[in-house]
């Protein structure tokens, strides 16, 4: 490789969304509204769970953690996107780009590990109802949350350090609205083989293993319901697991579709739309999916709204 033109780029340009300039204002308002909904919705869930002592159970502690992670996950990309939509040429310095990538991976992973913890919690609650409180002790819950943080720190750090090794020389236009791992790899001038292998193996592991664990939990739940079919048991199981399954399929469906089955005609537009799905839409919908179908959360909401009025009834 010639040493001559090894200029090192210090910033990138984020191309943003594939939309026409005249659609820009409408999209801006739409995304701003979506981001505000995400922030407020998730904050509301965290507040309700914090305020209501009936909700200090493992399931709601994990849900509160999930809301926190959703809030941060969309804050990694959305404020920058909204800011960039106002700029002519949206630059992002190299260091900011890596930082954004780090936190994107961090909160994305954290979300998938928390979904595993929630699935395990439901599995224990439905399959071993009598031992639930002894198995899901506060210590175990805390350990699961800490383990998620440790694993996700390690994974995000690994990708970020591997990326920091690369150098970028000519092309600095990222055809995306945030510093995405795969979009950055395409711009690198140095050899990216190691990075691609790590993405394939570790990345695959981090997505596929949680997904399989979740599937396993819910299939065990299904088996245990079908063994003793009672309409009440079935209704109860579906009402608690339905919302979990909706979130799981939304989140993993788009990620697996995007990263693990890259079809030949994966255009930049399709990739951006899919990325929009799980960075913006999923974190926005989570609070609604959980609270709309959930009596406890609705109850806590009413209690928080009208503290004076006595019993809450459905
Ligand atoms: C996350 O879960 C842990 C363990 O249950 C809990 O102690 C902590 O308060 C939760 N954090 C949030 C932000 O809900």
mmCIF file of C-alpha atoms and ligand atoms in Angstrom:
data_model
loop_
_atom_site.group_PDB
_atom_site.id
_atom_site.type_symbol
_atom_site.label_atom_id
_atom_site.label_comp_id
_atom_site.label_asym_id
_atom_site.label_seq_id
_atom_site.Cartn_x
_atom_site.Cartn_y
_atom_site.Cartn_z
ATOM 1 C CA UNK A 1 0.000 0.000 0.000
ATOM 2 C CA UNK A 2 1.471 3.360 -0.904
ATOM 3 C CA UNK A 3 2.209 5.706 1.946
ATOM 4 C CA UNK A 4 1.584 8.732 -0.221
ATOM 5 C CA UNK A 5 -2.130 9.216 0.026
ATOM 6 C CA UNK A 6 -2.660 7.892 3.522
ATOM 7 C CA UNK A 7 -4.438 10.987 4.698
ATOM 8 C CA UNK A 8 -6.462 10.269 7.767
ATOM 9 C CA UNK A 9 -10.005 11.545 7.855
ATOM 10 C CA UNK A 10 -11.087 13.307 10.998
ATOM 11 C CA UNK A 11 -14.780 13.603 10.273
ATOM 12 C CA UNK A 12 -17.633 12.009 8.431
ATOM 13 C CA UNK A 13 -20.761 13.239 6.730
ATOM 14 C CA UNK A 14 -24.021 11.607 7.720
ATOM 15 C CA UNK A 15 -26.269 11.538 4.673
ATOM 16 C CA UNK A 16 -29.331 11.172 6.834
ATOM 17 C CA UNK A 17 -32.661 9.893 5.622
ATOM 18 C CA UNK A 18 -33.487 9.213 1.986
ATOM 19 C CA UNK A 19 -36.207 11.859 1.794
ATOM 20 C CA UNK A 20 -36.907 14.776 -0.536
ATOM 21 C CA UNK A 21 -36.092 18.299 0.703
ATOM 22 C CA UNK A 22 -39.761 19.291 0.557
ATOM 23 C CA UNK A 23 -40.691 16.405 2.846
ATOM 24 C CA UNK A 24 -38.050 17.478 5.335
ATOM 25 C CA UNK A 25 -40.235 19.736 7.561
ATOM 26 C CA UNK A 26 -43.004 17.158 7.834
ATOM 27 C CA UNK A 27 -40.521 14.410 8.690
ATOM 28 C CA UNK A 28 -38.849 16.666 11.223
ATOM 29 C CA UNK A 29 -42.100 17.248 13.066
ATOM 30 C CA UNK A 30 -42.962 13.563 12.879
ATOM 31 C CA UNK A 31 -39.606 12.416 14.283
ATOM 32 C CA UNK A 32 -39.621 15.065 16.960
ATOM 33 C CA UNK A 33 -43.064 13.888 18.036
ATOM 34 C CA UNK A 34 -41.910 10.267 18.009
ATOM 35 C CA UNK A 35 -38.833 11.070 20.047
ATOM 36 C CA UNK A 36 -40.791 13.073 22.609
ATOM 37 C CA UNK A 37 -43.324 10.248 22.870
ATOM 38 C CA UNK A 38 -40.491 7.782 23.473
ATOM 39 C CA UNK A 39 -38.916 9.911 26.177
ATOM 40 C CA UNK A 40 -42.171 10.743 27.948
ATOM 41 C CA UNK A 41 -43.675 7.266 27.639
ATOM 42 C CA UNK A 42 -40.609 5.535 29.030
ATOM 43 C CA UNK A 43 -40.110 8.109 31.773
ATOM 44 C CA UNK A 44 -43.744 7.622 32.769
ATOM 45 C CA UNK A 45 -43.257 3.844 33.057
ATOM 46 C CA UNK A 46 -40.102 4.300 35.153
ATOM 47 C CA UNK A 47 -41.853 6.832 37.419
ATOM 48 C CA UNK A 48 -44.985 4.700 37.881
ATOM 49 C CA UNK A 49 -42.959 1.628 38.789
ATOM 50 C CA UNK A 50 -40.776 3.648 41.135
ATOM 51 C CA UNK A 51 -43.734 5.301 42.875
ATOM 52 C CA UNK A 52 -45.979 2.273 43.304
ATOM 53 C CA UNK A 53 -44.629 -0.174 45.874
ATOM 54 C CA UNK A 54 -46.925 -2.934 44.514
ATOM 55 C CA UNK A 55 -44.862 -2.848 41.365
ATOM 56 C CA UNK A 56 -41.570 -3.520 43.090
ATOM 57 C CA UNK A 57 -41.500 -7.073 41.757
ATOM 58 C CA UNK A 58 -38.905 -8.653 39.466
ATOM 59 C CA UNK A 59 -41.122 -8.364 36.369
ATOM 60 C CA UNK A 60 -41.620 -4.624 36.803
ATOM 61 C CA UNK A 61 -38.021 -4.021 37.851
ATOM 62 C CA UNK A 62 -36.926 -5.563 34.567
ATOM 63 C CA UNK A 63 -39.567 -3.555 32.726
ATOM 64 C CA UNK A 64 -38.282 -0.375 34.336
ATOM 65 C CA UNK A 65 -34.762 -1.304 33.266
ATOM 66 C CA UNK A 66 -36.029 -1.975 29.754
ATOM 67 C CA UNK A 67 -37.689 1.440 29.633
ATOM 68 C CA UNK A 68 -34.469 3.066 30.761
ATOM 69 C CA UNK A 69 -32.563 1.214 28.073
ATOM 70 C CA UNK A 70 -35.150 2.190 25.419
ATOM 71 C CA UNK A 71 -34.929 5.806 26.470
ATOM 72 C CA UNK A 72 -31.142 5.807 26.119
ATOM 73 C CA UNK A 73 -31.184 3.747 22.933
ATOM 74 C CA UNK A 74 -33.280 6.263 21.051
ATOM 75 C CA UNK A 75 -31.376 9.177 22.604
ATOM 76 C CA UNK A 76 -28.206 7.855 20.994
ATOM 77 C CA UNK A 77 -29.493 8.491 17.487
ATOM 78 C CA UNK A 78 -32.577 10.714 17.543
ATOM 79 C CA UNK A 79 -31.261 14.054 18.874
ATOM 80 C CA UNK A 80 -28.385 13.911 16.397
ATOM 81 C CA UNK A 81 -30.762 13.042 13.556
ATOM 82 C CA UNK A 82 -33.081 15.907 14.473
ATOM 83 C CA UNK A 83 -30.139 18.262 14.694
ATOM 84 C CA UNK A 84 -28.736 17.077 11.355
ATOM 85 C CA UNK A 85 -32.061 17.613 9.601
ATOM 86 C CA UNK A 86 -31.548 21.317 10.287
ATOM 87 C CA UNK A 87 -28.023 21.425 8.833
ATOM 88 C CA UNK A 88 -26.849 21.801 5.291
ATOM 89 C CA UNK A 89 -23.881 19.472 5.654
ATOM 90 C CA UNK A 90 -24.202 17.305 8.736
ATOM 91 C CA UNK A 91 -20.641 16.542 9.815
ATOM 92 C CA UNK A 92 -19.775 14.229 12.657
ATOM 93 C CA UNK A 93 -16.236 14.134 14.086
ATOM 94 C CA UNK A 94 -14.485 10.770 14.100
ATOM 95 C CA UNK A 95 -14.486 10.463 17.909
ATOM 96 C CA UNK A 96 -18.195 11.314 18.143
ATOM 97 C CA UNK A 97 -18.918 8.743 15.498
ATOM 98 C CA UNK A 98 -17.174 5.988 17.475
ATOM 99 C CA UNK A 99 -18.861 7.129 20.682
ATOM 100 C CA UNK A 100 -22.240 6.990 19.035
ATOM 101 C CA UNK A 101 -21.475 3.517 17.725
ATOM 102 C CA UNK A 102 -20.382 2.367 21.170
ATOM 103 C CA UNK A 103 -23.564 3.525 22.888
ATOM 104 C CA UNK A 104 -25.737 2.286 20.078
ATOM 105 C CA UNK A 105 -24.311 -1.225 20.456
ATOM 106 C CA UNK A 106 -24.382 -0.934 24.227
ATOM 107 C CA UNK A 107 -28.062 -0.082 24.609
ATOM 108 C CA UNK A 108 -29.128 -2.298 21.726
ATOM 109 C CA UNK A 109 -27.511 -5.309 23.407
ATOM 110 C CA UNK A 110 -28.709 -4.337 26.829
ATOM 111 C CA UNK A 111 -32.233 -4.419 25.500
ATOM 112 C CA UNK A 112 -31.831 -7.921 24.139
ATOM 113 C CA UNK A 113 -30.329 -9.221 27.396
ATOM 114 C CA UNK A 114 -33.105 -7.616 29.414
ATOM 115 C CA UNK A 115 -35.683 -9.285 27.192
ATOM 116 C CA UNK A 116 -34.040 -12.621 28.064
ATOM 117 C CA UNK A 117 -34.228 -11.818 31.778
ATOM 118 C CA UNK A 118 -37.910 -10.931 31.394
ATOM 119 C CA UNK A 119 -38.630 -14.148 29.518
ATOM 120 C CA UNK A 120 -36.865 -16.152 32.228
ATOM 121 C CA UNK A 121 -38.871 -14.339 34.889
ATOM 122 C CA UNK A 122 -42.152 -15.265 33.156
ATOM 123 C CA UNK A 123 -40.959 -18.842 32.727
ATOM 124 C CA UNK A 124 -40.319 -19.208 36.456
ATOM 125 C CA UNK A 125 -43.591 -17.434 37.337
ATOM 126 C CA UNK A 126 -45.726 -19.694 35.160
ATOM 127 C CA UNK A 127 -43.906 -23.009 35.379
ATOM 128 C CA UNK A 128 -42.876 -22.852 39.063
ATOM 129 C CA UNK A 129 -45.433 -20.521 40.656
ATOM 130 C CA UNK A 130 -44.854 -21.927 44.147
ATOM 131 C CA UNK A 131 -41.122 -21.372 44.099
ATOM 132 C CA UNK A 132 -41.267 -18.041 42.286
ATOM 133 C CA UNK A 133 -40.328 -15.795 45.192
ATOM 134 C CA UNK A 134 -37.451 -18.015 46.299
ATOM 135 C CA UNK A 135 -36.023 -18.411 42.778
ATOM 136 C CA UNK A 136 -36.415 -14.821 41.592
ATOM 137 C CA UNK A 137 -34.801 -13.293 44.682
ATOM 138 C CA UNK A 138 -33.738 -9.641 44.582
ATOM 139 C CA UNK A 139 -30.175 -10.934 44.492
ATOM 140 C CA UNK A 140 -30.776 -12.965 41.334
ATOM 141 C CA UNK A 141 -32.550 -10.025 39.655
ATOM 142 C CA UNK A 142 -29.701 -7.711 40.443
ATOM 143 C CA UNK A 143 -27.198 -10.292 39.227
ATOM 144 C CA UNK A 144 -29.050 -10.671 35.928
ATOM 145 C CA UNK A 145 -29.094 -6.901 35.413
ATOM 146 C CA UNK A 146 -25.402 -6.573 36.325
ATOM 147 C CA UNK A 147 -24.499 -9.490 34.070
ATOM 148 C CA UNK A 148 -26.347 -7.814 31.185
ATOM 149 C CA UNK A 149 -24.373 -4.607 31.757
ATOM 150 C CA UNK A 150 -21.061 -6.456 31.898
ATOM 151 C CA UNK A 151 -21.690 -8.517 28.764
ATOM 152 C CA UNK A 152 -22.949 -5.575 26.784
ATOM 153 C CA UNK A 153 -20.000 -3.386 27.861
ATOM 154 C CA UNK A 154 -17.613 -6.071 26.692
ATOM 155 C CA UNK A 155 -19.378 -6.536 23.362
ATOM 156 C CA UNK A 156 -19.716 -2.852 22.519
ATOM 157 C CA UNK A 157 -16.111 -2.213 23.572
ATOM 158 C CA UNK A 158 -14.832 -5.039 21.395
ATOM 159 C CA UNK A 159 -16.488 -3.665 18.260
ATOM 160 C CA UNK A 160 -15.474 -0.098 19.025
ATOM 161 C CA UNK A 161 -11.807 -0.978 19.618
ATOM 162 C CA UNK A 162 -11.704 -3.061 16.458
ATOM 163 C CA UNK A 163 -13.182 -0.125 14.573
ATOM 164 C CA UNK A 164 -10.681 2.304 16.082
ATOM 165 C CA UNK A 165 -7.871 0.235 14.534
ATOM 166 C CA UNK A 166 -9.088 0.959 11.018
ATOM 167 C CA UNK A 167 -8.173 4.006 9.060
ATOM 168 C CA UNK A 168 -10.391 5.943 6.735
ATOM 169 C CA UNK A 169 -8.874 7.698 3.754
ATOM 170 C CA UNK A 170 -11.076 8.888 0.907
ATOM 171 C CA UNK A 171 -14.755 8.312 1.247
ATOM 172 C CA UNK A 172 -16.277 9.944 4.319
ATOM 173 C CA UNK A 173 -19.958 9.903 3.391
ATOM 174 C CA UNK A 174 -22.009 7.554 5.540
ATOM 175 C CA UNK A 175 -25.252 6.729 3.715
ATOM 176 C CA UNK A 176 -27.151 6.415 6.982
ATOM 177 C CA UNK A 177 -28.564 8.594 9.755
ATOM 178 C CA UNK A 178 -26.164 7.390 12.443
ATOM 179 C CA UNK A 179 -22.709 5.820 12.656
ATOM 180 C CA UNK A 180 -23.717 2.292 11.943
ATOM 181 C CA UNK A 181 -21.151 -0.470 12.289
ATOM 182 C CA UNK A 182 -21.652 -1.961 8.845
ATOM 183 C CA UNK A 183 -21.921 1.409 7.089
ATOM 184 C CA UNK A 184 -18.585 2.490 8.613
ATOM 185 C CA UNK A 185 -16.872 -0.767 7.681
ATOM 186 C CA UNK A 186 -17.731 -0.184 4.024
ATOM 187 C CA UNK A 187 -15.811 3.129 4.097
ATOM 188 C CA UNK A 188 -12.627 1.784 5.690
ATOM 189 C CA UNK A 189 -9.441 1.706 3.643
ATOM 190 C CA UNK A 190 -7.702 -0.927 5.747
ATOM 191 C CA UNK A 191 -8.480 -4.596 5.853
ATOM 192 C CA UNK A 192 -11.794 -5.276 7.593
ATOM 193 C CA UNK A 193 -11.676 -9.048 7.608
ATOM 194 C CA UNK A 194 -11.190 -9.382 11.371
ATOM 195 C CA UNK A 195 -14.052 -6.957 12.016
ATOM 196 C CA UNK A 196 -16.365 -8.878 9.736
ATOM 197 C CA UNK A 197 -15.499 -12.185 11.384
ATOM 198 C CA UNK A 198 -16.115 -10.728 14.841
ATOM 199 C CA UNK A 199 -19.445 -9.284 13.734
ATOM 200 C CA UNK A 200 -20.467 -12.608 12.301
ATOM 201 C CA UNK A 201 -19.467 -14.725 15.320
ATOM 202 C CA UNK A 202 -19.805 -12.527 18.381
ATOM 203 C CA UNK A 203 -22.591 -10.421 16.870
ATOM 204 C CA UNK A 204 -24.431 -13.553 15.812
ATOM 205 C CA UNK A 205 -23.928 -14.982 19.301
ATOM 206 C CA UNK A 206 -25.239 -11.843 20.961
ATOM 207 C CA UNK A 207 -28.390 -11.821 18.821
ATOM 208 C CA UNK A 208 -29.046 -15.515 18.290
ATOM 209 C CA UNK A 209 -28.366 -16.818 21.814
ATOM 210 C CA UNK A 210 -30.757 -14.387 23.537
ATOM 211 C CA UNK A 211 -33.336 -15.075 20.843
ATOM 212 C CA UNK A 212 -33.061 -18.847 21.352
ATOM 213 C CA UNK A 213 -33.202 -18.465 25.140
ATOM 214 C CA UNK A 214 -36.359 -16.401 24.800
ATOM 215 C CA UNK A 215 -37.923 -18.917 22.426
ATOM 216 C CA UNK A 216 -37.046 -21.693 24.868
ATOM 217 C CA UNK A 217 -38.637 -19.881 27.808
ATOM 218 C CA UNK A 218 -41.854 -19.219 25.956
ATOM 219 C CA UNK A 219 -42.082 -22.736 24.530
ATOM 220 C CA UNK A 220 -41.690 -24.152 28.055
ATOM 221 C CA UNK A 221 -44.431 -21.767 29.159
ATOM 222 C CA UNK A 222 -46.657 -22.952 26.333
ATOM 223 C CA UNK A 223 -46.038 -26.609 27.204
ATOM 224 C CA UNK A 224 -46.829 -26.056 30.846
ATOM 225 C CA UNK A 225 -50.107 -24.302 29.940
ATOM 226 C CA UNK A 226 -51.132 -27.011 27.512
ATOM 227 C CA UNK A 227 -50.438 -29.763 30.037
ATOM 228 C CA UNK A 228 -53.148 -28.469 32.361
ATOM 229 C CA UNK A 229 -55.459 -26.538 30.068
ATOM 230 C CA UNK A 230 -57.818 -24.291 31.974
ATOM 231 C CA UNK A 231 -59.357 -21.268 30.341
ATOM 232 C CA UNK A 232 -58.321 -19.096 33.261
ATOM 233 C CA UNK A 233 -54.707 -20.262 33.124
ATOM 234 C CA UNK A 234 -54.551 -19.724 29.383
ATOM 235 C CA UNK A 235 -56.007 -16.241 29.633
ATOM 236 C CA UNK A 236 -53.622 -15.313 32.439
ATOM 237 C CA UNK A 237 -50.595 -16.620 30.574
ATOM 238 C CA UNK A 238 -51.559 -14.861 27.367
ATOM 239 C CA UNK A 239 -52.214 -11.569 29.083
ATOM 240 C CA UNK A 240 -48.778 -11.574 30.716
ATOM 241 C CA UNK A 241 -46.822 -13.038 27.827
ATOM 242 C CA UNK A 242 -48.643 -11.456 24.906
ATOM 243 C CA UNK A 243 -47.016 -8.079 25.364
ATOM 244 C CA UNK A 244 -43.585 -9.642 25.880
ATOM 245 C CA UNK A 245 -43.921 -11.659 22.700
ATOM 246 C CA UNK A 246 -45.003 -8.587 20.720
ATOM 247 C CA UNK A 247 -41.915 -6.676 21.829
ATOM 248 C CA UNK A 248 -39.611 -9.642 21.263
ATOM 249 C CA UNK A 249 -40.847 -10.213 17.733
ATOM 250 C CA UNK A 250 -40.681 -6.517 16.870
ATOM 251 C CA UNK A 251 -37.132 -6.169 18.137
ATOM 252 C CA UNK A 252 -35.556 -9.405 16.971
ATOM 253 C CA UNK A 253 -37.581 -9.576 13.767
ATOM 254 C CA UNK A 254 -36.069 -6.371 12.409
ATOM 255 C CA UNK A 255 -32.538 -7.045 13.688
ATOM 256 C CA UNK A 256 -32.390 -10.564 12.326
ATOM 257 C CA UNK A 257 -33.960 -9.422 9.064
ATOM 258 C CA UNK A 258 -31.426 -6.645 8.737
ATOM 259 C CA UNK A 259 -28.135 -8.133 9.898
ATOM 260 C CA UNK A 260 -28.453 -11.858 9.594
ATOM 261 C CA UNK A 261 -30.273 -12.227 6.278
ATOM 262 C CA UNK A 262 -28.701 -9.544 4.110
ATOM 263 C CA UNK A 263 -30.348 -10.217 0.769
ATOM 264 C CA UNK A 264 -28.600 -9.216 -2.453
ATOM 265 C CA UNK A 265 -30.891 -6.260 -3.122
ATOM 266 C CA UNK A 266 -30.450 -4.697 0.296
ATOM 267 C CA UNK A 267 -30.625 -1.102 -0.806
ATOM 268 C CA UNK A 268 -29.573 1.765 1.428
ATOM 269 C CA UNK A 269 -33.211 2.865 1.603
ATOM 270 C CA UNK A 270 -34.427 -0.486 2.863
ATOM 271 C CA UNK A 271 -31.633 -0.618 5.405
ATOM 272 C CA UNK A 272 -32.474 2.860 6.678
ATOM 273 C CA UNK A 273 -36.148 2.050 6.986
ATOM 274 C CA UNK A 274 -35.386 -1.146 8.909
ATOM 275 C CA UNK A 275 -32.948 0.717 11.156
ATOM 276 C CA UNK A 276 -35.662 3.337 11.744
ATOM 277 C CA UNK A 277 -37.936 0.509 12.876
ATOM 278 C CA UNK A 278 -35.800 -0.660 15.750
ATOM 279 C CA UNK A 279 -34.094 2.558 16.744
ATOM 280 C CA UNK A 280 -37.196 4.733 16.762
ATOM 281 C CA UNK A 281 -40.392 2.744 16.488
ATOM 282 C CA UNK A 282 -39.679 -0.120 18.908
ATOM 283 C CA UNK A 283 -38.504 2.063 21.827
ATOM 284 C CA UNK A 284 -41.539 4.274 21.240
ATOM 285 C CA UNK A 285 -44.010 1.388 21.207
ATOM 286 C CA UNK A 286 -42.643 -0.549 24.201
ATOM 287 C CA UNK A 287 -44.291 1.574 26.899
ATOM 288 C CA UNK A 288 -47.624 1.399 25.070
ATOM 289 C CA UNK A 289 -47.432 -2.326 24.463
ATOM 290 C CA UNK A 290 -46.742 -2.954 28.135
ATOM 291 C CA UNK A 291 -49.087 -0.461 29.670
ATOM 292 C CA UNK A 292 -52.123 -0.751 27.404
ATOM 293 C CA UNK A 293 -52.535 -4.434 28.171
ATOM 294 C CA UNK A 294 -51.448 -4.295 31.725
ATOM 295 C CA UNK A 295 -53.859 -3.787 34.609
ATOM 296 C CA UNK A 296 -51.168 -3.176 37.202
ATOM 297 C CA UNK A 297 -49.618 -0.347 35.239
ATOM 298 C CA UNK A 298 -53.014 1.173 34.477
ATOM 299 C CA UNK A 299 -53.863 0.902 38.151
ATOM 300 C CA UNK A 300 -50.623 2.566 39.166
ATOM 301 C CA UNK A 301 -51.322 5.314 36.650
ATOM 302 C CA UNK A 302 -54.771 6.007 38.046
ATOM 303 C CA UNK A 303 -53.444 5.922 41.571
ATOM 304 C CA UNK A 304 -50.707 8.368 40.693
ATOM 305 C CA UNK A 305 -53.202 10.659 38.958
ATOM 306 C CA UNK A 306 -55.814 10.751 41.676
ATOM 307 C CA UNK A 307 -54.015 10.001 44.892
ATOM 308 C CA UNK A 308 -56.979 10.987 47.082
ATOM 309 C CA UNK A 309 -59.632 8.738 45.611
ATOM 310 C CA UNK A 310 -59.843 5.387 47.321
ATOM 311 C CA UNK A 311 -59.969 1.978 45.823
ATOM 312 C CA UNK A 312 -59.157 1.559 42.268
ATOM 313 C CA UNK A 313 -61.511 -0.832 40.466
ATOM 314 C CA UNK A 314 -61.503 -2.143 36.945
HETATM 315 C C1 LIG B 1 -33.018 -2.388 37.352
HETATM 316 O O1 LIG B 1 -33.147 -3.613 38.051
HETATM 317 C C2 LIG B 1 -32.464 -3.672 39.286
HETATM 318 C C3 LIG B 1 -32.544 -5.088 39.832
HETATM 319 O O2 LIG B 1 -33.849 -5.539 39.978
HETATM 320 C C4 LIG B 1 -33.049 -2.625 40.226
HETATM 321 O O3 LIG B 1 -32.392 -2.658 41.461
HETATM 322 C C5 LIG B 1 -32.912 -1.256 39.593
HETATM 323 O O4 LIG B 1 -33.536 -0.282 40.381
HETATM 324 C C6 LIG B 1 -33.519 -1.238 38.190
HETATM 325 N N1 LIG B 1 -33.199 0.034 37.550
HETATM 326 C C7 LIG B 1 -34.113 0.816 36.974
HETATM 327 C C8 LIG B 1 -33.654 2.052 36.333
HETATM 328 O O5 LIG B 1 -35.262 0.509 36.982
#
